[in-house]
Each structure stands twice: as structure tokens, then as C-alpha cells.
XYZ file of C-alpha atoms in Angstrom:
591
model
C 107.523 119.884 125.596
C 107.022 117.947 128.786
C 103.751 119.836 129.452
C 102.249 118.304 126.279
C 103.337 114.841 127.362
C 102.205 115.205 130.975
C 98.753 116.412 129.872
C 98.048 113.289 127.771
C 96.782 110.048 129.317
C 99.230 107.159 128.754
C 98.659 103.410 128.508
C 101.378 100.747 128.262
C 101.252 97.437 126.356
C 103.669 94.808 125.167
C 102.295 95.206 121.629
C 99.967 97.700 119.946
C 98.371 96.418 116.710
C 96.832 99.151 114.538
C 94.012 97.593 112.519
C 91.644 94.692 113.207
C 91.340 93.105 109.762
C 92.629 89.673 108.786
C 96.337 90.396 109.318
C 95.928 92.417 112.516
C 93.703 89.818 114.178
C 95.852 86.877 113.019
C 98.857 88.609 114.588
C 97.058 89.609 117.801
C 95.726 86.064 118.204
C 99.253 84.645 118.091
C 100.413 87.230 120.648
C 97.453 86.919 123.022
C 97.732 83.112 123.061
C 101.396 83.551 124.106
C 100.280 85.599 127.105
C 101.409 89.024 125.898
C 99.493 92.192 126.764
C 98.064 93.247 123.363
C 95.985 96.251 122.329
C 94.246 96.198 118.938
C 93.038 99.567 117.624
C 90.290 99.722 115.016
C 88.299 102.594 113.486
C 85.325 100.224 113.148
C 84.061 97.128 114.927
C 86.563 94.352 113.998
C 84.134 92.291 111.908
C 83.451 95.357 109.750
C 87.082 95.616 108.632
C 87.478 95.451 104.844
C 88.684 91.813 104.873
C 84.962 91.028 105.215
C 84.467 91.991 101.529
C 86.799 89.317 100.071
C 84.844 86.779 98.026
C 86.747 84.254 95.940
C 88.955 82.219 98.283
C 92.352 81.787 99.902
C 95.097 80.158 97.809
C 96.951 77.089 99.108
C 98.380 74.030 97.358
C 96.366 71.450 99.323
C 95.905 69.262 96.234
C 92.392 68.245 97.282
C 90.947 68.337 93.748
C 94.029 67.515 91.639
C 97.792 67.303 92.041
C 99.365 70.549 93.278
C 102.446 71.714 95.183
C 103.766 74.915 96.736
C 106.534 75.310 94.127
C 103.958 75.639 91.328
C 102.084 78.180 93.484
C 105.379 80.053 93.940
C 105.978 80.136 90.164
C 102.462 81.481 89.523
C 102.978 84.187 92.164
C 106.376 85.271 90.752
C 104.931 85.334 87.222
C 101.824 87.149 88.449
C 104.034 89.787 90.101
C 105.701 90.364 86.688
C 108.995 89.478 88.397
C 108.866 92.443 90.790
C 107.956 90.219 93.767
C 110.691 89.269 96.257
C 111.271 85.544 95.725
C 112.389 84.809 99.304
C 109.095 86.186 100.680
C 107.077 84.449 97.938
C 108.671 81.072 98.755
C 107.973 81.647 102.458
C 104.286 82.451 101.803
C 103.597 79.582 99.384
C 105.362 77.037 101.631
C 103.365 78.209 104.661
C 100.019 78.344 102.833
C 98.697 74.792 103.493
C 99.551 74.967 107.195
C 97.934 78.418 107.505
C 94.706 77.169 105.882
C 94.555 74.001 108.016
C 95.011 76.219 111.071
C 91.986 78.289 110.012
C 90.030 75.067 109.506
C 90.903 73.969 113.052
C 89.833 77.391 114.358
C 86.383 76.617 112.958
C 86.341 78.506 109.646
C 83.365 77.102 107.676
C 85.032 76.141 104.385
C 82.926 74.450 101.706
C 83.537 70.688 101.614
C 84.054 67.920 99.079
C 82.054 64.671 99.468
C 85.083 63.096 101.217
C 85.139 65.911 103.809
C 88.226 67.741 102.483
C 88.201 71.497 101.852
C 86.643 72.395 98.480
C 88.968 74.289 96.098
C 87.895 76.228 93.001
C 89.933 77.325 89.952
C 91.092 80.940 89.810
C 92.850 83.200 87.325
C 96.573 82.567 87.018
C 96.660 79.375 89.117
C 98.354 76.571 87.175
C 99.884 73.120 87.541
C 103.428 72.296 86.413
C 104.612 75.885 85.798
C 101.816 77.108 83.538
C 100.888 73.846 81.835
C 97.174 73.758 82.800
C 94.736 75.339 85.293
C 94.608 73.961 88.836
C 91.985 74.287 91.605
C 93.805 76.052 94.457
C 91.339 78.558 95.946
C 89.944 77.293 99.282
C 86.506 78.851 99.480
C 83.616 79.467 101.836
C 80.904 80.083 99.189
C 81.495 83.625 97.823
C 82.006 85.005 101.346
C 85.499 83.711 102.208
C 86.737 86.966 103.764
C 83.585 87.224 105.878
C 84.100 83.711 107.221
C 87.810 84.387 107.883
C 87.227 87.643 109.760
C 84.490 86.254 112.010
C 86.552 83.148 112.786
C 89.569 85.241 113.826
C 87.451 87.645 115.879
C 85.827 84.822 117.837
C 89.249 83.266 118.520
C 90.610 86.630 119.695
C 87.673 87.113 122.059
C 88.320 83.639 123.492
C 92.000 84.586 123.946
C 91.093 87.854 125.748
C 92.658 90.181 123.195
C 92.115 93.805 124.270
C 90.175 95.613 121.492
C 90.069 99.413 121.319
C 87.020 99.735 119.050
C 86.433 103.062 117.306
C 89.913 104.390 117.977
C 92.091 106.019 115.321
C 95.887 105.943 115.463
C 97.377 109.351 114.606
C 101.183 109.091 114.476
C 104.097 106.776 115.213
C 106.315 107.720 118.143
C 110.001 107.399 117.147
C 113.091 108.291 119.183
C 116.379 109.804 117.953
C 117.700 106.325 117.080
C 114.659 105.703 114.871
C 113.133 103.075 117.181
C 109.315 103.006 117.318
C 107.882 103.256 120.845
C 104.128 103.241 120.198
C 101.459 105.577 118.773
C 99.360 108.598 119.571
C 95.671 107.793 119.132
C 92.229 109.396 119.152
C 89.340 107.813 121.057
C 86.352 108.682 118.870
C 83.750 108.304 121.629
C 85.297 111.026 123.800
C 87.548 112.954 121.401
C 90.457 112.432 123.814
C 94.049 111.874 122.628
C 96.088 109.084 124.256
C 99.701 107.994 124.141
C 99.800 104.207 123.728
C 103.283 102.988 124.591
C 104.414 99.653 123.177
C 107.534 97.512 123.094
C 106.446 96.539 119.562
C 104.040 98.334 117.190
C 102.321 96.506 114.307
C 100.728 98.408 111.403
C 97.885 96.381 109.859
C 95.808 99.252 108.509
C 94.861 97.835 105.084
C 94.791 99.570 101.717
C 94.124 103.126 100.574
C 91.833 102.631 97.564
C 89.700 105.609 98.595
C 92.139 108.005 96.912
C 90.302 107.134 93.653
C 86.780 108.186 92.674
C 85.762 104.637 91.677
C 86.852 102.057 94.255
C 85.754 98.652 95.541
C 87.303 99.669 98.885
C 85.370 100.500 102.056
C 85.208 104.149 103.197
C 87.661 103.305 106.009
C 90.443 102.460 103.491
C 92.229 105.801 103.695
C 95.836 104.609 104.035
C 96.266 105.592 107.689
C 99.261 103.308 108.303
C 100.930 104.582 105.121
C 100.412 108.180 106.192
C 101.812 107.462 109.650
C 104.889 105.736 108.215
C 105.507 108.462 105.600
C 105.334 111.263 108.201
C 107.722 109.284 110.418
C 110.352 109.330 107.648
C 109.809 105.772 106.369
C 109.744 105.325 102.567
C 106.681 103.923 100.788
C 107.527 101.189 98.276
C 106.143 100.408 94.787
C 103.160 102.722 95.149
C 102.699 103.004 91.357
C 101.207 99.492 91.293
C 97.439 99.301 91.946
C 95.140 96.577 90.649
C 92.007 97.663 88.766
C 89.002 95.365 88.363
C 87.064 95.855 85.090
C 83.556 95.610 86.534
C 82.680 97.666 89.585
C 79.136 99.078 89.857
C 79.319 102.648 88.498
C 79.070 105.187 91.318
C 79.069 102.550 94.052
C 82.276 100.638 93.382
C 80.779 97.328 94.547
C 82.367 94.444 92.692
C 80.621 92.458 89.951
C 82.471 89.147 89.664
C 84.272 88.028 86.532
C 81.926 85.016 86.697
C 79.207 87.128 85.029
C 81.287 87.322 81.838
C 82.190 83.666 82.299
C 78.474 82.832 82.106
C 78.154 84.805 78.850
C 77.634 88.423 79.940
C 78.914 91.040 77.461
C 80.153 94.644 77.671
C 78.471 97.271 75.468
C 79.148 100.951 74.690
C 76.502 103.668 74.074
C 76.050 102.500 70.461
C 75.121 99.007 71.676
C 78.389 97.712 70.215
C 80.180 94.759 71.808
C 83.407 96.757 71.754
C 85.733 94.060 73.167
C 85.545 92.307 69.770
C 87.630 95.230 68.443
C 90.272 95.095 71.165
C 90.498 91.317 71.699
C 88.982 89.483 68.673
C 89.639 86.012 70.141
C 89.004 86.276 73.897
C 86.575 89.224 73.659
C 85.012 89.951 77.094
C 87.148 87.303 78.798
C 90.496 88.910 77.964
C 92.804 89.508 80.981
C 91.546 91.979 83.600
C 94.040 94.752 82.924
C 93.353 94.531 79.180
C 89.560 94.710 79.600
C 89.916 97.621 82.058
C 92.072 99.625 79.650
C 89.685 98.910 76.751
C 86.692 100.109 78.797
C 88.585 103.206 79.889
C 89.436 104.042 76.278
C 85.771 103.735 75.210
C 84.756 106.150 77.994
C 87.574 108.642 77.228
C 86.693 108.641 73.508
C 83.073 109.568 74.240
C 81.373 106.192 73.827
C 80.371 105.815 77.485
C 76.789 104.955 78.444
C 74.307 107.196 80.299
C 76.138 110.326 81.449
C 79.193 108.999 79.584
C 81.104 107.801 82.646
C 80.549 104.024 82.372
C 79.761 101.121 80.019
C 76.981 98.547 80.185
C 77.276 94.897 81.280
C 74.437 93.053 79.555
C 73.250 89.681 80.831
C 69.465 89.693 80.254
C 70.035 87.467 77.182
C 71.149 84.656 79.530
C 67.559 84.257 80.704
C 65.901 84.544 84.121
C 66.586 80.934 85.157
C 70.350 81.122 84.561
C 70.678 84.454 86.392
C 68.656 83.301 89.407
C 70.457 79.967 89.594
C 74.068 80.926 88.832
C 74.311 84.644 89.652
C 71.862 85.321 92.515
C 74.246 87.512 94.564
C 75.122 89.588 91.511
C 71.443 90.212 90.835
C 70.999 91.329 94.450
C 74.011 93.695 94.206
C 72.711 95.173 90.919
C 69.243 95.806 92.388
C 70.606 97.309 95.622
C 73.499 99.400 94.324
C 72.631 100.198 90.693
C 68.817 100.109 90.968
C 68.608 97.804 87.945
C 67.353 94.230 87.646
C 69.842 92.452 85.316
C 67.054 90.099 84.168
C 65.563 93.133 82.371
C 68.359 95.694 81.850
C 72.174 95.998 81.829
C 74.337 96.874 84.852
C 76.350 100.138 84.640
C 80.024 99.217 85.246
C 83.365 101.020 85.326
C 86.998 99.937 85.906
C 87.415 100.206 89.638
C 90.457 100.392 91.877
C 90.670 97.162 93.812
C 93.990 96.451 95.570
C 97.248 98.165 96.534
C 100.378 96.108 95.765
C 102.848 98.614 97.271
C 103.132 99.854 100.829
C 105.440 100.020 103.836
C 108.634 98.024 103.078
C 108.895 94.900 105.245
C 110.698 91.544 105.270
C 108.962 88.169 105.518
C 108.985 88.355 109.346
C 106.884 91.513 109.047
C 109.715 93.782 110.269
C 109.728 97.204 108.604
C 113.000 97.872 106.750
C 114.752 101.040 105.580
C 117.180 101.264 102.653
C 120.455 102.730 103.926
C 123.976 102.590 102.484
C 122.989 99.975 99.914
C 121.333 97.524 102.312
C 118.099 96.947 104.210
C 118.185 97.956 107.893
C 115.518 96.925 110.414
C 113.377 99.668 112.010
C 113.433 98.528 115.639
C 110.029 98.020 117.228
C 107.936 98.361 114.038
C 106.128 95.734 111.938
C 103.847 96.086 108.882
C 101.540 93.311 107.637
C 98.667 92.860 105.221
C 97.716 95.226 102.419
C 99.474 98.246 103.997
C 102.833 96.436 103.701
C 105.126 95.658 100.752
C 106.758 92.359 101.700
C 106.813 92.172 98.601
C 104.922 89.057 97.548
C 102.634 90.834 95.051
C 105.221 92.862 93.129
C 103.630 94.663 90.196
C 100.405 92.618 90.129
C 98.723 90.386 92.720
C 97.667 86.820 91.928
C 94.015 86.149 92.840
C 93.423 84.670 96.357
C 96.923 85.638 97.541
C 95.461 88.639 99.395
C 93.807 86.551 102.120
C 96.832 84.255 102.210
C 99.150 87.242 102.689
C 97.074 88.331 105.730
C 97.232 85.081 107.667
C 100.772 83.996 106.719
C 102.465 87.296 107.563
C 100.144 88.094 110.490
C 101.202 84.787 112.008
C 104.871 85.288 111.044
C 105.005 88.736 112.690
C 103.343 87.332 115.805
C 105.861 84.490 116.015
C 108.787 86.868 115.485
C 107.606 89.147 118.312
C 107.043 86.159 120.633
C 110.606 84.953 119.952
C 111.885 88.289 121.339
C 110.511 87.311 124.811
C 109.024 90.728 125.551
C 107.872 89.707 129.053
C 111.551 89.503 130.016
C 112.024 93.149 128.941
C 110.345 94.663 131.984
C 110.584 98.392 131.199
C 109.371 100.359 128.218
C 111.917 102.640 126.559
C 111.840 106.305 127.615
C 109.127 108.068 125.676
C 110.363 110.543 123.079
C 108.790 113.911 123.974
C 109.637 115.605 120.641
C 107.832 112.902 118.656
C 104.663 113.230 120.760
C 104.826 117.042 120.554
C 105.153 116.903 116.760
C 102.033 114.706 116.551
C 100.083 117.059 118.830
C 101.227 120.118 116.874
C 99.843 118.529 113.686
C 96.573 117.642 115.453
C 96.171 121.081 117.082
C 96.921 122.937 113.837
C 93.929 121.165 112.280
C 91.775 121.495 115.415
C 92.385 125.235 115.867
C 91.866 126.297 112.236
C 88.618 128.285 112.052
C 88.519 129.078 108.323
C 89.701 127.383 105.152
C 88.614 124.695 102.713
C 85.997 121.989 103.180
C 87.340 118.471 103.643
C 84.950 116.982 101.081
C 85.947 119.521 98.411
C 89.663 118.761 98.758
C 88.942 115.022 99.009
C 86.907 115.089 95.803
C 89.708 116.963 94.020
C 92.212 114.251 95.067
C 89.873 111.454 93.918
C 89.010 112.986 90.541
C 92.671 113.856 89.860
C 93.826 110.304 90.617
C 90.972 108.841 88.552
C 91.697 110.928 85.457
C 95.516 111.098 85.636
C 96.587 107.796 87.204
C 93.959 105.311 86.043
C 94.204 102.079 84.092
C 95.412 103.933 81.022
C 98.532 106.004 81.725
C 100.626 108.390 79.651
C 103.648 110.477 80.703
C 101.735 113.666 79.908
C 98.737 112.658 82.042
C 100.930 111.515 84.943
C 103.109 114.645 84.941
C 100.004 116.820 84.897
C 98.650 114.696 87.753
C 101.840 115.246 89.779
C 101.278 119.019 89.520
C 97.578 118.746 90.446
C 98.227 116.467 93.437
C 100.918 118.952 94.604
C 98.175 121.633 94.510
C 95.889 119.289 96.491
C 98.675 118.842 99.073
C 98.751 122.625 99.585
C 94.961 122.640 99.909
C 95.087 119.867 102.534
C 97.086 122.309 104.707
C 94.072 124.647 104.598
C 91.237 122.232 105.424
C 89.049 122.946 108.443
C 85.831 121.712 110.015
C 83.303 123.923 111.836
C 81.968 121.368 114.305
C 84.493 121.104 117.150
C 82.355 118.835 119.358
C 84.174 115.931 121.007
C 81.842 112.932 120.881
C 81.944 110.850 117.666
C 82.875 113.835 115.520
C 83.131 112.308 112.050
C 84.192 115.640 110.526
C 87.371 115.488 112.633
C 88.010 111.871 111.596
C 87.585 112.668 107.890
C 89.977 115.628 108.182
C 92.600 113.393 109.810
C 92.049 110.721 107.152
C 92.623 113.166 104.284
C 96.054 114.005 105.733
C 96.891 110.310 105.299
C 95.284 110.045 101.855
C 97.369 112.888 100.414
C 100.598 111.084 101.391
C 99.433 107.996 99.477
C 98.304 110.031 96.464
C 101.645 111.879 96.264
C 103.599 108.614 96.573
C 101.473 106.890 93.918
C 101.496 109.524 91.200
C 105.157 110.505 91.644
C 106.289 106.838 91.548
C 104.120 106.167 88.481
C 105.331 109.260 86.596
C 108.928 108.165 87.067
C 108.689 104.485 85.960
C 109.448 104.433 82.229
C 108.118 100.950 81.376
C 104.929 98.869 81.471
C 104.985 96.177 84.163
C 101.991 94.439 85.743
C 99.334 96.951 86.726
C 101.447 99.927 85.590
C 100.619 100.218 81.879
C 102.334 103.213 80.308
C 101.463 104.078 76.694
C 104.767 105.847 76.056
C 106.727 102.738 77.159
C 104.540 99.696 76.327
C 107.233 97.051 77.013
C 108.670 95.713 80.287
C 112.301 96.839 80.758
C 114.196 94.393 83.012
C 117.569 96.024 82.320
C 116.632 99.432 83.752
C 113.496 98.858 85.815
C 113.682 95.485 87.594
C 113.828 97.355 90.902
C 111.595 98.562 93.727
C 110.569 102.227 93.937
C 110.990 104.048 97.290
C 109.208 107.409 97.881
C 110.134 109.741 100.745
C 107.518 112.191 101.986
C 109.737 114.871 103.521
C 111.681 115.514 100.302
C 109.044 114.197 97.845
C 111.922 112.260 96.273
C 112.461 108.766 94.857
C 115.117 106.125 95.389
C 115.381 102.537 94.137
C 116.501 99.192 95.557
C 116.990 95.753 93.980
C 114.360 92.999 93.905
C 115.182 89.889 95.983
C 115.656 87.414 93.132
C 117.090 84.663 95.368
C 114.547 82.395 97.107
C 115.234 80.806 100.507
C 115.954 77.195 99.464
C 115.077 76.619 95.797
C 116.290 77.840 92.424
C 115.311 81.349 91.326
C 112.738 81.920 88.586
C 114.572 84.224 86.118
C 112.473 86.858 84.261
C 110.855 85.801 80.990
C 108.030 87.158 78.805
C 104.687 87.070 80.624
C 102.321 85.221 78.303
C 99.201 83.232 79.101
């Protein structure tokens, strides 16, 4: 055992942050400014992290356009979560939101402005005043590139604070000792192909979502659930993985998002017969019915053979709006359609398909970012480990995320985790804990088994099987029969993952090796998702089950926990009690 450990180069830090998106860089900034020795690992250059793709805005009750307060924002978030969100964490996030946004403003984030100089706020789905009475403008926006502005602002601040970036590094596994404490990670340097042991007094997972386990996804290719895979292999449960948000209009085949604003301007969805099919499903709201409803209607049209082209998508028609309206109001959408679908929407419709968009579940954590395990009927802290951002389940999003809360989640909990680590006064803890040899050996055995395999299955073939299985069995439109069949097929995929190999064993920037390592993370997420979904006998938020169309608060107002080693499920209660205010009890979710 010790020979494995002695052969690996080792580096020591106060904190290792895995992931350089919005949450990772907000956390690392807090830590670096406090004088801690921080390493931030990222598979890509930090400003190419997926946060860069966020468009609409960041939610905060600034009240710049009309009266607003954090308690209304909290209500909207609880209601949006379909009452599966933890109300203590939701109160914490909504209370912190204005301060977090003003902090970004002071860092130099280029928000759009009102004539009086205040931050411009736009209306967004589900944001209301006075507990659902009327819409309110709460989304603080930087044009339609809010995530881009946020990521660049945080990167520049981190550079100024001398944060240590490990660019194009991939974390492999968590290092845990016999007590369950996390002592750092093993990691691959892509440029050299060398494996390192990065020791840390605290480890922060900020690895983002895993939307690439579906065939149609708005997620970047890097979103392979690496943090989730690491946590699952280390014996930590994954929470609420059945809940994934679909967006109705992603470009078919490319997954790039086409904003809901297109339908707001008068765009319509058509099937292969040229029929405006939403009139059948939602006679009043038609194409502007809620997202989940539109997605399920589109999916049904495709499944029943009324899809357009090769039958895998429907058409989004907007040529009837006229050239002037499209160029003036939807210029970015026209550019996306030309680039990614090879169609000019002034002349022809855009091929669109319901597309996986956001993961509500993840690694269980409290509102300080500390990872928690469910033991003996209570939550116990995993010493040394934090999870923030989309890879975590705090859980502020519950069964369905409210628009603009994704960017808010990143900065609020990135900052909270940073502050919690700083309060521990790590510089006074001079020594690192003794490194756990067995944990490092286990990681290297997994790596070497993959590295030394000379025959087997191609990574892309197994990856495509996972994606098509998830798309057809765990999409927007779920039935018990489909899900149970999907559980069996994903179990077959899991066996196939054990047989993957790659021929090219070269060291320098070997993307075949990276993709093989990523698929070992993706299969953990796929197993967690489909097993959790097959077991939840109700419809709640993004989990819409035909066999059980109603929400069941008596039996199912609880969080799902999935354990990798046993492929088994457990449940724990939702935190219904906020920190300082009255709870919002469950009620029917109507709009």
C-alpha cells in the first residue's frame, strides 16, 4: 500500500476546491482574501465553466422596480420547489440575496441600469409580490448574458486575490479515512497524464450538474457529474436525484436553449401536420402554458409519431412575426438558430425538443455547505467536506427550481461555505491529518484497472446507450413501466462501463482517458436518477408520473437518498421549519 502512496507526488493546501464555476470561484475568493492557501481544480479554463451559459438573471428582492421583500421571494421558492425544499436553507438564501448581489456589483459586475443608476430587474416566471398576488420584477440582469458577466467578474477578483488555479486538472476520488473524514482528492493533470495526491484540511465540491447523461441537454460537455460520482464512490448518498428540470425548447441535436421569450413574442409550436398542437393540450394558455406542461405535450406528440423531420422534434415557427420584429426583439435567437440549426427563423421554423436543463438533486448539504449523512434518524456532518452549487442538494430547489435561483444559489452558498471554513481558523491547525493509504490505493486501483484494460467496449458506444436509455425511459413523460425498464437497462449499462477501454495510452492531453473517467461518474448519476424516479409513487415538481398524477404529501413529502454500494434507497424528512419566520405549510400548487 505504502508503495502506491510513496510513488505519487503530493501537494498540501488549506483548501482544495473542485470546480471553477460560479460557486467554486465565489468560495475560493472568500478563502483567498482571508489569506488561506487555496487550490482550485478545473477541467477547463475557469471562464469556460458552465455558469457562463446562464442568461436570464440572478434573483434578489432589491425592490428597484416595485415593492418587494425577501419573505415573498422565500414563498415563491418554497412553492416553486413543490414543498420539497428545506425552508431553513430557503430562508437563508432569500435573506442573503440582496447583499450577495450588491457585493457582485461592488466587484464590478456590469449589471444593466435604470435611469436612476440602480440595478435593472426584469420579471421572471414564478416571481410574485405578496405571496402570489401579482408578478414582480426580481431578476437582476446583465443583458441576456448574466452568467457570463458573473463568471468573468469572479475570475478577475480571484486573480487579483492570488487564488491558485489548477487549470485542466480532473479530480478522480475523495480521500476518506476510517472515521469518514475527507482529507483531500486524487487528481489527474491532463497536460502530463500524471496522478497527484492533493491533501487538504477542507475539500469543497463545486463540480456543477450532470445533464450530459441525457441525449438532449442544454448542458456543456464537461457536465458529467464528477463530484456526484466521487461522493457516491466514497459512500455518500445522493439526494433527490429523480428531480431534473426540462426546458421545452432546446435546439434539436444541439441542445442550445431557445428562450421562452420567443413564444412570448408570438412564436408557435407545430407538429408534422402543421397543427398548432398546444391548442389541444392547453386551450387557454396554448404555447405559453407552464414549462413542464409544454415539455410533456411536445414529448407526447413525438412519441405518438407526429414529430417533424426524422420524427424526433417539433417545429417552433416565428417567421409570421416578420423580419423587423425578429431582428429587433430576438437577434440572439436568430443567431443561435442560424449557427446551431442551420435555419434562418425569418424564413423557416426552428427544430426544437424538450431538453434537460438543471439538476435539483445532488450531494446532501446544509446551508453552510457542509456535506451531511443520514445516520440513526439525524443528519451528521462529514468532517472536512463541503458541496456547493448545482452538484449539491442544500436543498433550496426541492422538486423544481425557481428561475434565477440557480445563480443566486452559487454565490450565496459559495460565500457561506467560504465563511464557515474561515471561521474554523485553519491556519491555526498546523498539520494535515495522516493520509489514508487504503483510500488512495482504492482510487489508484480503479484508475489502473481502466488504464491497463486492452480490450473491451468503446466509451462512446456505452455513453450513447446511457444517454438514449435516460432520454427514452426517464424523460419529461414518465410511467412506472418505462422507469422500471430503464432501471434494468441502466443496470446493463453499469456492467458495460466495467468493460470500457481506450486504445490510445499516450499521456499528454489524452481526451480518450478523460472521457472514460467521466463515464464512470455519469453511470453513478444515471443509476441514482432512474432508481429514485422509479420508486417515487407520486407527481411532484419535475417528476411527473402518469400512474400517480397527484402530489402525495402524506407518503412522499420526504427526500430520497440513494447509496451506490448497495444500489438502495432511504428517505429523510424535509426541513419544514425556517430559521426565524413561520413555516409555509403545503397547499395545492396553482398559478
